[in-house]
């Protein structure tokens, strides 16, 4: 069974802090990794994609990938109350191309 | 560029009825995937269509079916509705079934 695991949270951070969201996956054949943000009652919104080991930065967001450890993370710098949402990690493997989602981590940023 | 659109946005049905949901992908995208999202089970993969062919299927009963048309628009059908089918149904499109997927706003189905 190919699995994507996330800490369900909730994760609470003060405004201006760094929020760190973690995701592990079981399938070593996984090639593509994504982070989605989902506000309550809304659909998931793609915020980051990463394909190679290392860091990828986009504004306040940094995705980190370590394929050897089967680990992908998302850092949110200078967290804002508007960042309060559920963050979904998604992994796509090379063989069957399925996109597998973690259960999501609920983040609350307190003013 | 217009995003993924889904219709209808809300549906209320009773047990035993059937329902058809529609999804129009981003222009140029040929792959459409469908997901069911419930508070208890999270985001569950239903199926993926690419160039009018079902390419992948999740672990759902045969009451759940879908199709894709030549213009890449997709429909999913649920027959003999059960209370447990109440959920947010999401479709997502991608260029060729690889890489990034973009979600539509979803159809919220309530089965009474």
PDB file of C-alpha atoms in Angstrom:
ATOM      1  CA  UNK A   1       0.000   0.000   0.000  1.00  0.00           C
ATOM      2  CA  UNK A   2       1.518   3.284  -1.092  1.00  0.00           C
ATOM      3  CA  UNK A   3       0.936   5.834   1.639  1.00  0.00           C
ATOM      4  CA  UNK A   4       1.388   9.519   2.253  1.00  0.00           C
ATOM      5  CA  UNK A   5       1.550  10.487   5.913  1.00  0.00           C
ATOM      6  CA  UNK A   6       1.112  13.882   7.478  1.00  0.00           C
ATOM      7  CA  UNK A   7       0.757  15.018  11.070  1.00  0.00           C
ATOM      8  CA  UNK A   8      -2.929  15.794  11.365  1.00  0.00           C
ATOM      9  CA  UNK A   9      -2.292  18.638  13.763  1.00  0.00           C
ATOM     10  CA  UNK A  10      -3.722  20.993  14.551  1.00  0.00           C
ATOM     11  CA  UNK A  11      -0.554  23.031  14.342  1.00  0.00           C
ATOM     12  CA  UNK A  12      -0.764  26.442  15.942  1.00  0.00           C
ATOM     13  CA  UNK A  13       1.832  29.178  15.455  1.00  0.00           C
ATOM     14  CA  UNK A  14       1.856  32.875  16.337  1.00  0.00           C
ATOM     15  CA  UNK A  15       1.689  35.480  13.614  1.00  0.00           C
ATOM     16  CA  UNK A  16       5.133  36.171  12.144  1.00  0.00           C
ATOM     17  CA  UNK A  17       6.547  32.770  13.103  1.00  0.00           C
ATOM     18  CA  UNK A  18       7.722  29.983  10.799  1.00  0.00           C
ATOM     19  CA  UNK A  19       5.247  27.153  10.294  1.00  0.00           C
ATOM     20  CA  UNK A  20       6.775  23.788   9.420  1.00  0.00           C
ATOM     21  CA  UNK A  21       4.625  21.124   7.802  1.00  0.00           C
ATOM     22  CA  UNK A  22       5.930  17.627   7.226  1.00  0.00           C
ATOM     23  CA  UNK A  23       5.046  14.741   4.956  1.00  0.00           C
ATOM     24  CA  UNK A  24       6.497  11.265   4.479  1.00  0.00           C
ATOM     25  CA  UNK A  25       5.724   8.831   1.692  1.00  0.00           C
ATOM     26  CA  UNK A  26       6.227   5.118   1.332  1.00  0.00           C
ATOM     27  CA  UNK A  27       6.761   4.645  -2.412  1.00  0.00           C
ATOM     28  CA  UNK A  28      10.394   5.106  -3.455  1.00  0.00           C
ATOM     29  CA  UNK A  29       9.232   5.403  -7.063  1.00  0.00           C
ATOM     30  CA  UNK A  30       7.549   8.716  -6.323  1.00  0.00           C
ATOM     31  CA  UNK A  31       8.722  11.454  -8.644  1.00  0.00           C
ATOM     32  CA  UNK A  32       6.559  14.524  -8.147  1.00  0.00           C
ATOM     33  CA  UNK A  33       5.552  16.248  -4.931  1.00  0.00           C
ATOM     34  CA  UNK A  34       2.981  18.922  -4.309  1.00  0.00           C
ATOM     35  CA  UNK A  35       1.592  21.058  -1.541  1.00  0.00           C
ATOM     36  CA  UNK A  36      -1.996  22.236  -1.626  1.00  0.00           C
ATOM     37  CA  UNK A  37      -3.767  24.673   0.672  1.00  0.00           C
ATOM     38  CA  UNK A  38      -7.438  24.147   1.418  1.00  0.00           C
ATOM     39  CA  UNK A  39      -9.544  26.697   3.210  1.00  0.00           C
ATOM     40  CA  UNK A  40     -12.608  25.435   5.022  1.00  0.00           C
ATOM     41  CA  UNK A  41     -15.429  24.803   2.568  1.00  0.00           C
ATOM     42  CA  UNK A  42     -13.214  25.414  -0.457  1.00  0.00           C
ATOM     43  CA  UNK A  43     -11.334  23.214  -2.888  1.00  0.00           C
ATOM     44  CA  UNK A  44      -7.572  22.565  -2.683  1.00  0.00           C
ATOM     45  CA  UNK A  45      -5.328  25.200  -4.229  1.00  0.00           C
ATOM     46  CA  UNK A  46      -1.860  24.303  -5.512  1.00  0.00           C
ATOM     47  CA  UNK A  47       0.832  26.357  -3.791  1.00  0.00           C
ATOM     48  CA  UNK A  48       4.072  24.496  -4.493  1.00  0.00           C
ATOM     49  CA  UNK A  49       5.442  21.687  -6.603  1.00  0.00           C
ATOM     50  CA  UNK A  50       8.896  20.136  -6.253  1.00  0.00           C
ATOM     51  CA  UNK A  51      10.572  17.450  -8.309  1.00  0.00           C
ATOM     52  CA  UNK A  52      14.264  17.443  -7.281  1.00  0.00           C
ATOM     53  CA  UNK A  53      16.062  17.010  -3.996  1.00  0.00           C
ATOM     54  CA  UNK A  54      16.729  20.229  -2.150  1.00  0.00           C
ATOM     55  CA  UNK A  55      14.834  23.426  -1.514  1.00  0.00           C
ATOM     56  CA  UNK A  56      12.465  25.386  -3.706  1.00  0.00           C
ATOM     57  CA  UNK A  57      11.401  28.836  -2.636  1.00  0.00           C
ATOM     58  CA  UNK A  58       8.382  30.858  -3.732  1.00  0.00           C
ATOM     59  CA  UNK A  59       7.762  34.002  -1.740  1.00  0.00           C
ATOM     60  CA  UNK A  60       7.138  33.085   1.868  1.00  0.00           C
ATOM     61  CA  UNK A  61       6.908  29.376   1.015  1.00  0.00           C
ATOM     62  CA  UNK A  62       9.807  26.916   0.835  1.00  0.00           C
ATOM     63  CA  UNK A  63       9.383  23.292  -0.118  1.00  0.00           C
ATOM     64  CA  UNK A  64      12.097  20.842   0.866  1.00  0.00           C
ATOM     65  CA  UNK A  65      12.517  17.395  -0.653  1.00  0.00           C
ATOM     66  CA  UNK A  66      14.719  14.531   0.526  1.00  0.00           C
ATOM     67  CA  UNK A  67      14.080  11.462  -1.602  1.00  0.00           C
ATOM     68  CA  UNK A  68      16.559   9.313   0.324  1.00  0.00           C
ATOM     69  CA  UNK A  69      14.573   9.880   3.513  1.00  0.00           C
ATOM     70  CA  UNK A  70      11.240   9.895   1.611  1.00  0.00           C
ATOM     71  CA  UNK A  71      10.404  13.191   3.207  1.00  0.00           C
ATOM     72  CA  UNK A  72       8.953  16.445   1.908  1.00  0.00           C
ATOM     73  CA  UNK A  73       8.242  19.543   3.956  1.00  0.00           C
ATOM     74  CA  UNK A  74       6.733  22.985   3.566  1.00  0.00           C
ATOM     75  CA  UNK A  75       7.976  25.997   5.485  1.00  0.00           C
ATOM     76  CA  UNK A  76       5.871  29.124   5.710  1.00  0.00           C
ATOM     77  CA  UNK A  77       7.849  32.159   6.825  1.00  0.00           C
ATOM     78  CA  UNK A  78       6.273  35.207   8.449  1.00  0.00           C
ATOM     79  CA  UNK A  79       3.022  33.288   8.952  1.00  0.00           C
ATOM     80  CA  UNK A  80      -0.152  35.326   8.625  1.00  0.00           C
ATOM     81  CA  UNK A  81      -3.652  34.627   9.950  1.00  0.00           C
ATOM     82  CA  UNK A  82      -4.696  34.243   6.296  1.00  0.00           C
ATOM     83  CA  UNK A  83      -2.407  31.185   6.123  1.00  0.00           C
ATOM     84  CA  UNK A  84      -4.772  29.367   8.496  1.00  0.00           C
ATOM     85  CA  UNK A  85      -5.969  26.408   6.439  1.00  0.00           C
ATOM     86  CA  UNK A  86      -5.461  22.698   5.931  1.00  0.00           C
ATOM     87  CA  UNK A  87      -2.311  21.850   3.989  1.00  0.00           C
ATOM     88  CA  UNK A  88      -2.368  18.717   1.853  1.00  0.00           C
ATOM     89  CA  UNK A  89       0.739  16.901   0.710  1.00  0.00           C
ATOM     90  CA  UNK A  90       0.397  15.022  -2.579  1.00  0.00           C
ATOM     91  CA  UNK A  91       2.747  12.568  -4.248  1.00  0.00           C
ATOM     92  CA  UNK A  92       2.676  11.247  -7.786  1.00  0.00           C
ATOM     93  CA  UNK A  93       4.647   8.158  -8.718  1.00  0.00           C
ATOM     94  CA  UNK A  94       6.248   7.308 -12.004  1.00  0.00           C
ATOM     95  CA  UNK A  95       4.662   3.927 -12.615  1.00  0.00           C
ATOM     96  CA  UNK A  96       0.911   4.366 -12.389  1.00  0.00           C
ATOM     97  CA  UNK A  97       0.823   8.146 -12.271  1.00  0.00           C
ATOM     98  CA  UNK A  98      -1.648   8.113  -9.396  1.00  0.00           C
ATOM     99  CA  UNK A  99      -1.768  11.243  -7.288  1.00  0.00           C
ATOM    100  CA  UNK A 100      -1.920  10.254  -3.612  1.00  0.00           C
ATOM    101  CA  UNK A 101      -2.865  12.720  -0.913  1.00  0.00           C
ATOM    102  CA  UNK A 102      -2.083  12.840   2.754  1.00  0.00           C
ATOM    103  CA  UNK A 103      -4.864  13.463   5.238  1.00  0.00           C
ATOM    104  CA  UNK A 104      -3.745  17.067   5.651  1.00  0.00           C
ATOM    105  CA  UNK A 105      -2.373  19.189   8.474  1.00  0.00           C
ATOM    106  CA  UNK A 106      -4.577  21.890   9.904  1.00  0.00           C
ATOM    107  CA  UNK A 107      -2.625  25.083  10.546  1.00  0.00           C
ATOM    108  CA  UNK A 108      -3.855  27.946  12.715  1.00  0.00           C
ATOM    109  CA  UNK A 109      -1.926  31.213  12.789  1.00  0.00           C
ATOM    110  CA  UNK A 110      -2.856  33.261  15.835  1.00  0.00           C
ATOM    111  CA  UNK A 111      -2.711  37.075  15.658  1.00  0.00           C
TER     112      UNK A 111
ATOM    113  CA  UNK B   1      -7.014  31.370 -18.632  1.00  0.00           C
ATOM    114  CA  UNK B   2     -10.229  30.016 -17.155  1.00  0.00           C
ATOM    115  CA  UNK B   3      -9.901  27.505 -14.358  1.00  0.00           C
ATOM    116  CA  UNK B   4     -11.584  24.169 -13.833  1.00  0.00           C
ATOM    117  CA  UNK B   5     -15.345  24.475 -13.632  1.00  0.00           C
ATOM    118  CA  UNK B   6     -17.801  22.065 -12.052  1.00  0.00           C
ATOM    119  CA  UNK B   7     -21.562  21.953 -12.203  1.00  0.00           C
ATOM    120  CA  UNK B   8     -23.733  21.916 -10.295  1.00  0.00           C
ATOM    121  CA  UNK B   9     -22.128  23.374  -7.180  1.00  0.00           C
ATOM    122  CA  UNK B  10     -24.708  21.905  -4.806  1.00  0.00           C
ATOM    123  CA  UNK B  11     -27.052  18.949  -5.046  1.00  0.00           C
ATOM    124  CA  UNK B  12     -29.562  17.384  -2.717  1.00  0.00           C
ATOM    125  CA  UNK B  13     -30.782  13.900  -3.568  1.00  0.00           C
ATOM    126  CA  UNK B  14     -32.547  11.084  -1.782  1.00  0.00           C
ATOM    127  CA  UNK B  15     -31.367   7.525  -1.288  1.00  0.00           C
ATOM    128  CA  UNK B  16     -31.756   5.339  -4.346  1.00  0.00           C
ATOM    129  CA  UNK B  17     -31.590   8.180  -6.848  1.00  0.00           C
ATOM    130  CA  UNK B  18     -28.773   8.718  -9.278  1.00  0.00           C
ATOM    131  CA  UNK B  19     -26.732  11.824  -9.973  1.00  0.00           C
ATOM    132  CA  UNK B  20     -24.486  13.148 -12.742  1.00  0.00           C
ATOM    133  CA  UNK B  21     -21.765  15.683 -12.079  1.00  0.00           C
ATOM    134  CA  UNK B  22     -19.907  17.625 -14.745  1.00  0.00           C
ATOM    135  CA  UNK B  23     -16.361  18.949 -14.983  1.00  0.00           C
ATOM    136  CA  UNK B  24     -14.759  21.173 -17.610  1.00  0.00           C
ATOM    137  CA  UNK B  25     -10.951  21.174 -17.400  1.00  0.00           C
ATOM    138  CA  UNK B  26      -8.578  24.028 -18.025  1.00  0.00           C
ATOM    139  CA  UNK B  27      -8.270  24.666 -21.750  1.00  0.00           C
ATOM    140  CA  UNK B  28      -5.600  22.395 -23.206  1.00  0.00           C
ATOM    141  CA  UNK B  29      -5.652  19.936 -20.330  1.00  0.00           C
ATOM    142  CA  UNK B  30      -6.431  16.400 -21.409  1.00  0.00           C
ATOM    143  CA  UNK B  31      -6.506  14.614 -18.065  1.00  0.00           C
ATOM    144  CA  UNK B  32      -9.352  14.824 -15.581  1.00  0.00           C
ATOM    145  CA  UNK B  33      -9.310  13.141 -12.185  1.00  0.00           C
ATOM    146  CA  UNK B  34     -12.190  12.831  -9.762  1.00  0.00           C
ATOM    147  CA  UNK B  35     -11.976  12.734  -5.981  1.00  0.00           C
ATOM    148  CA  UNK B  36     -14.386  12.301  -3.109  1.00  0.00           C
ATOM    149  CA  UNK B  37     -13.696  14.278   0.028  1.00  0.00           C
ATOM    150  CA  UNK B  38     -15.345  13.592   3.369  1.00  0.00           C
ATOM    151  CA  UNK B  39     -14.335  14.759   6.851  1.00  0.00           C
ATOM    152  CA  UNK B  40     -13.607  11.223   7.971  1.00  0.00           C
ATOM    153  CA  UNK B  41     -11.822   9.813   4.909  1.00  0.00           C
ATOM    154  CA  UNK B  42     -10.043  12.811   3.471  1.00  0.00           C
ATOM    155  CA  UNK B  43      -9.423  13.031  -0.258  1.00  0.00           C
ATOM    156  CA  UNK B  44     -10.107   9.721  -1.972  1.00  0.00           C
ATOM    157  CA  UNK B  45      -9.234   9.079  -5.618  1.00  0.00           C
ATOM    158  CA  UNK B  46     -12.145   7.901  -7.770  1.00  0.00           C
ATOM    159  CA  UNK B  47     -10.790   7.714 -11.314  1.00  0.00           C
ATOM    160  CA  UNK B  48      -8.764   9.456 -13.958  1.00  0.00           C
ATOM    161  CA  UNK B  49      -9.600   9.976 -17.610  1.00  0.00           C
ATOM    162  CA  UNK B  50      -7.159  10.842 -20.339  1.00  0.00           C
ATOM    163  CA  UNK B  51      -8.121  11.233 -23.988  1.00  0.00           C
ATOM    164  CA  UNK B  52     -11.567   9.711 -23.368  1.00  0.00           C
ATOM    165  CA  UNK B  53     -10.095   6.588 -21.713  1.00  0.00           C
ATOM    166  CA  UNK B  54     -10.199   5.658 -18.058  1.00  0.00           C
ATOM    167  CA  UNK B  55      -6.559   5.348 -17.121  1.00  0.00           C
ATOM    168  CA  UNK B  56      -6.738   4.740 -13.364  1.00  0.00           C
ATOM    169  CA  UNK B  57      -9.453   3.760 -10.944  1.00  0.00           C
ATOM    170  CA  UNK B  58      -9.650   3.994  -7.193  1.00  0.00           C
ATOM    171  CA  UNK B  59     -11.248   1.593  -4.781  1.00  0.00           C
ATOM    172  CA  UNK B  60     -14.907   2.552  -5.164  1.00  0.00           C
ATOM    173  CA  UNK B  61     -17.908   0.367  -5.991  1.00  0.00           C
ATOM    174  CA  UNK B  62     -19.251   0.078  -9.502  1.00  0.00           C
ATOM    175  CA  UNK B  63     -22.041   2.524  -8.665  1.00  0.00           C
ATOM    176  CA  UNK B  64     -19.449   5.197  -9.360  1.00  0.00           C
ATOM    177  CA  UNK B  65     -18.690   5.638 -13.031  1.00  0.00           C
ATOM    178  CA  UNK B  66     -17.421   8.291 -15.334  1.00  0.00           C
ATOM    179  CA  UNK B  67     -16.626   9.241 -18.869  1.00  0.00           C
ATOM    180  CA  UNK B  68     -14.741  11.819 -20.826  1.00  0.00           C
ATOM    181  CA  UNK B  69     -15.742  13.480 -24.047  1.00  0.00           C
ATOM    182  CA  UNK B  70     -13.637  14.456 -27.025  1.00  0.00           C
ATOM    183  CA  UNK B  71     -13.419  18.047 -25.761  1.00  0.00           C
ATOM    184  CA  UNK B  72     -11.933  16.688 -22.470  1.00  0.00           C
ATOM    185  CA  UNK B  73     -15.027  17.546 -20.459  1.00  0.00           C
ATOM    186  CA  UNK B  74     -15.841  14.798 -18.015  1.00  0.00           C
ATOM    187  CA  UNK B  75     -18.879  13.535 -16.180  1.00  0.00           C
ATOM    188  CA  UNK B  76     -19.183  11.229 -13.231  1.00  0.00           C
ATOM    189  CA  UNK B  77     -22.302   9.321 -12.338  1.00  0.00           C
ATOM    190  CA  UNK B  78     -23.344   7.785  -9.060  1.00  0.00           C
ATOM    191  CA  UNK B  79     -26.255   5.383  -9.176  1.00  0.00           C
ATOM    192  CA  UNK B  80     -28.395   4.096  -6.318  1.00  0.00           C
ATOM    193  CA  UNK B  81     -27.252   6.795  -3.942  1.00  0.00           C
ATOM    194  CA  UNK B  82     -26.513   5.922  -0.329  1.00  0.00           C
ATOM    195  CA  UNK B  83     -26.318   8.205   2.685  1.00  0.00           C
ATOM    196  CA  UNK B  84     -22.562   7.651   2.799  1.00  0.00           C
ATOM    197  CA  UNK B  85     -22.180   9.180  -0.650  1.00  0.00           C
ATOM    198  CA  UNK B  86     -22.728  12.625   0.855  1.00  0.00           C
ATOM    199  CA  UNK B  87     -19.447  14.397   0.193  1.00  0.00           C
ATOM    200  CA  UNK B  88     -17.618  17.081  -1.706  1.00  0.00           C
ATOM    201  CA  UNK B  89     -16.802  15.781  -5.180  1.00  0.00           C
ATOM    202  CA  UNK B  90     -13.800  17.402  -6.731  1.00  0.00           C
ATOM    203  CA  UNK B  91     -12.388  17.195 -10.182  1.00  0.00           C
ATOM    204  CA  UNK B  92      -8.874  18.194 -11.087  1.00  0.00           C
ATOM    205  CA  UNK B  93      -7.270  18.658 -14.454  1.00  0.00           C
ATOM    206  CA  UNK B  94      -3.700  18.380 -15.654  1.00  0.00           C
ATOM    207  CA  UNK B  95      -2.054  18.712 -19.028  1.00  0.00           C
ATOM    208  CA  UNK B  96      -1.307  15.033 -19.616  1.00  0.00           C
ATOM    209  CA  UNK B  97      -1.924  13.279 -16.319  1.00  0.00           C
ATOM    210  CA  UNK B  98       1.550  14.170 -15.119  1.00  0.00           C
ATOM    211  CA  UNK B  99       2.778  17.049 -13.053  1.00  0.00           C
ATOM    212  CA  UNK B 100       0.542  19.613 -11.455  1.00  0.00           C
ATOM    213  CA  UNK B 101      -3.181  19.126 -10.968  1.00  0.00           C
ATOM    214  CA  UNK B 102      -5.612  22.001 -10.587  1.00  0.00           C
ATOM    215  CA  UNK B 103      -8.878  21.578  -8.769  1.00  0.00           C
ATOM    216  CA  UNK B 104     -12.323  22.871  -9.561  1.00  0.00           C
ATOM    217  CA  UNK B 105     -14.578  24.361  -6.877  1.00  0.00           C
ATOM    218  CA  UNK B 106     -16.298  21.042  -6.246  1.00  0.00           C
ATOM    219  CA  UNK B 107     -19.865  19.788  -6.121  1.00  0.00           C
ATOM    220  CA  UNK B 108     -21.303  19.308  -2.669  1.00  0.00           C
ATOM    221  CA  UNK B 109     -23.681  16.360  -2.726  1.00  0.00           C
ATOM    222  CA  UNK B 110     -26.075  15.729   0.124  1.00  0.00           C
ATOM    223  CA  UNK B 111     -28.010  12.455   0.178  1.00  0.00           C
ATOM    224  CA  UNK B 112     -31.081  12.394   2.418  1.00  0.00           C
TER     225      UNK B 112
END
